[in-house]
Amino acid sequence: MNLGELLKYKSQEGVRVCLLVWDDKTSHDNFFLRTGGVMQTHDEETKRFFKHSSVICVLSPRYPSSKMSMVKQQAS
């Protein structure tokens, strides 16, 4: 039994199971295009796996912060 199956099983037993997964904007899963994305969070795959179950799976967008940026801007 893998983790996803365990979460589905526990939710069927009455345990509230909620997942918050980073929504990688570079990942796509549709008829024409299927990419894993830069962060490789498997967000689209995870959402599809739990689609018709009692597990609540929410994709949360991740926006870059100017404070945490790897590239610093120089003052002019």
PDB file of C-alpha atoms in Angstrom:
ATOM      1  CA  MET A   1       0.000   0.000   0.000  1.00  0.00           C
ATOM      2  CA  ASN A   2       1.448   3.378  -0.983  1.00  0.00           C
ATOM      3  CA  LEU A   3       0.842   6.719   0.753  1.00  0.00           C
ATOM      4  CA  GLY A   4      -1.947   7.797  -1.611  1.00  0.00           C
ATOM      5  CA  GLU A   5      -3.854   4.559  -1.097  1.00  0.00           C
ATOM      6  CA  LEU A   6      -3.412   4.867   2.679  1.00  0.00           C
ATOM      7  CA  LEU A   7      -4.810   8.414   2.642  1.00  0.00           C
ATOM      8  CA  LYS A   8      -7.823   7.279   0.590  1.00  0.00           C
ATOM      9  CA  TYR A   9      -8.387   4.340   2.947  1.00  0.00           C
ATOM     10  CA  LYS A  10      -8.248   6.519   6.066  1.00  0.00           C
ATOM     11  CA  SER A  11     -10.618   9.078   4.529  1.00  0.00           C
ATOM     12  CA  GLN A  12     -13.113   6.277   3.825  1.00  0.00           C
ATOM     13  CA  GLU A  13     -12.879   5.327   7.507  1.00  0.00           C
ATOM     14  CA  GLY A  14     -14.030   8.822   8.452  1.00  0.00           C
ATOM     15  CA  VAL A  15     -10.721  10.622   8.969  1.00  0.00           C
ATOM     16  CA  ARG A  16     -10.685  14.061   7.338  1.00  0.00           C
ATOM     17  CA  VAL A  17      -7.708  14.074   4.971  1.00  0.00           C
ATOM     18  CA  CYS A  18      -6.684  17.410   3.450  1.00  0.00           C
ATOM     19  CA  LEU A  19      -3.705  17.958   1.157  1.00  0.00           C
ATOM     20  CA  LEU A  20      -2.200  21.322   0.243  1.00  0.00           C
ATOM     21  CA  VAL A  21       0.094  20.874  -2.744  1.00  0.00           C
ATOM     22  CA  TRP A  22       2.212  23.575  -4.389  1.00  0.00           C
ATOM     23  CA  ASP A  23       0.671  24.434  -7.759  1.00  0.00           C
ATOM     24  CA  ASP A  24       3.633  24.490 -10.116  1.00  0.00           C
ATOM     25  CA  LYS A  25       2.547  26.891 -12.871  1.00  0.00           C
ATOM     26  CA  THR A  26       4.999  25.245 -15.283  1.00  0.00           C
ATOM     27  CA  SER A  27       3.338  21.820 -14.998  1.00  0.00           C
ATOM     28  CA  HIS A  28       0.506  20.922 -17.351  1.00  0.00           C
ATOM     29  CA  ASP A  29      -1.718  17.897 -17.680  1.00  0.00           C
ATOM     30  CA  ASN A  30      -4.198  18.165 -20.505  1.00  0.00           C
ATOM     31  CA  PHE A  31      -4.983  16.421 -23.775  1.00  0.00           C
ATOM     32  CA  PHE A  32      -2.219  18.110 -25.787  1.00  0.00           C
ATOM     33  CA  LEU A  33       0.498  18.837 -23.241  1.00  0.00           C
ATOM     34  CA  ARG A  34       1.769  16.881 -20.247  1.00  0.00           C
ATOM     35  CA  THR A  35       4.816  18.270 -18.426  1.00  0.00           C
ATOM     36  CA  GLY A  36       6.117  17.702 -14.914  1.00  0.00           C
ATOM     37  CA  GLY A  37       7.050  21.314 -14.280  1.00  0.00           C
ATOM     38  CA  VAL A  38      10.178  22.927 -12.899  1.00  0.00           C
ATOM     39  CA  MET A  39       9.594  22.084  -9.209  1.00  0.00           C
ATOM     40  CA  GLN A  40       8.521  18.476  -9.944  1.00  0.00           C
ATOM     41  CA  THR A  41       5.741  18.608  -7.321  1.00  0.00           C
ATOM     42  CA  HIS A  42       3.545  16.181  -9.318  1.00  0.00           C
ATOM     43  CA  ASP A  43       0.673  18.529  -8.510  1.00  0.00           C
ATOM     44  CA  GLU A  44      -1.534  17.668 -11.489  1.00  0.00           C
ATOM     45  CA  GLU A  45      -0.913  13.946 -11.002  1.00  0.00           C
ATOM     46  CA  THR A  46      -1.780  14.189  -7.288  1.00  0.00           C
ATOM     47  CA  LYS A  47      -4.993  16.108  -7.935  1.00  0.00           C
ATOM     48  CA  ARG A  48      -6.040  13.557 -10.579  1.00  0.00           C
ATOM     49  CA  PHE A  49      -5.286  10.634  -8.197  1.00  0.00           C
ATOM     50  CA  PHE A  50      -7.590  11.999  -5.471  1.00  0.00           C
ATOM     51  CA  LYS A  51     -10.266  13.413  -7.823  1.00  0.00           C
ATOM     52  CA  HIS A  52     -13.116  10.972  -7.073  1.00  0.00           C
ATOM     53  CA  SER A  53     -12.275  10.276  -3.442  1.00  0.00           C
ATOM     54  CA  SER A  54     -13.151  11.839  -0.111  1.00  0.00           C
ATOM     55  CA  VAL A  55      -9.623  13.277   0.174  1.00  0.00           C
ATOM     56  CA  ILE A  56      -9.599  17.059  -0.176  1.00  0.00           C
ATOM     57  CA  CYS A  57      -6.727  18.040  -2.463  1.00  0.00           C
ATOM     58  CA  VAL A  58      -6.091  21.749  -3.052  1.00  0.00           C
ATOM     59  CA  LEU A  59      -3.460  23.170  -5.376  1.00  0.00           C
ATOM     60  CA  SER A  60      -1.986  26.324  -3.896  1.00  0.00           C
ATOM     61  CA  PRO A  61      -0.283  28.798  -6.231  1.00  0.00           C
ATOM     62  CA  ARG A  62       3.214  29.846  -5.278  1.00  0.00           C
ATOM     63  CA  TYR A  63       4.195  33.406  -6.062  1.00  0.00           C
ATOM     64  CA  PRO A  64       7.821  34.537  -5.933  1.00  0.00           C
ATOM     65  CA  SER A  65       8.737  36.972  -3.190  1.00  0.00           C
ATOM     66  CA  SER A  66      11.022  39.883  -3.920  1.00  0.00           C
ATOM     67  CA  LYS A  67      12.557  39.482  -0.438  1.00  0.00           C
ATOM     68  CA  MET A  68      13.541  35.868  -0.993  1.00  0.00           C
ATOM     69  CA  SER A  69      14.822  36.239  -4.545  1.00  0.00           C
ATOM     70  CA  MET A  70      18.154  34.676  -5.463  1.00  0.00           C
ATOM     71  CA  VAL A  71      18.918  37.616  -7.734  1.00  0.00           C
ATOM     72  CA  LYS A  72      19.377  40.928  -5.961  1.00  0.00           C
ATOM     73  CA  GLN A  73      18.595  44.178  -7.732  1.00  0.00           C
ATOM     74  CA  GLN A  74      21.150  46.937  -7.461  1.00  0.00           C
ATOM     75  CA  ALA A  75      20.090  50.432  -6.449  1.00  0.00           C
ATOM     76  CA  SER A  76      20.876  53.095  -9.019  1.00  0.00           C
TER      77      SER A  76
END
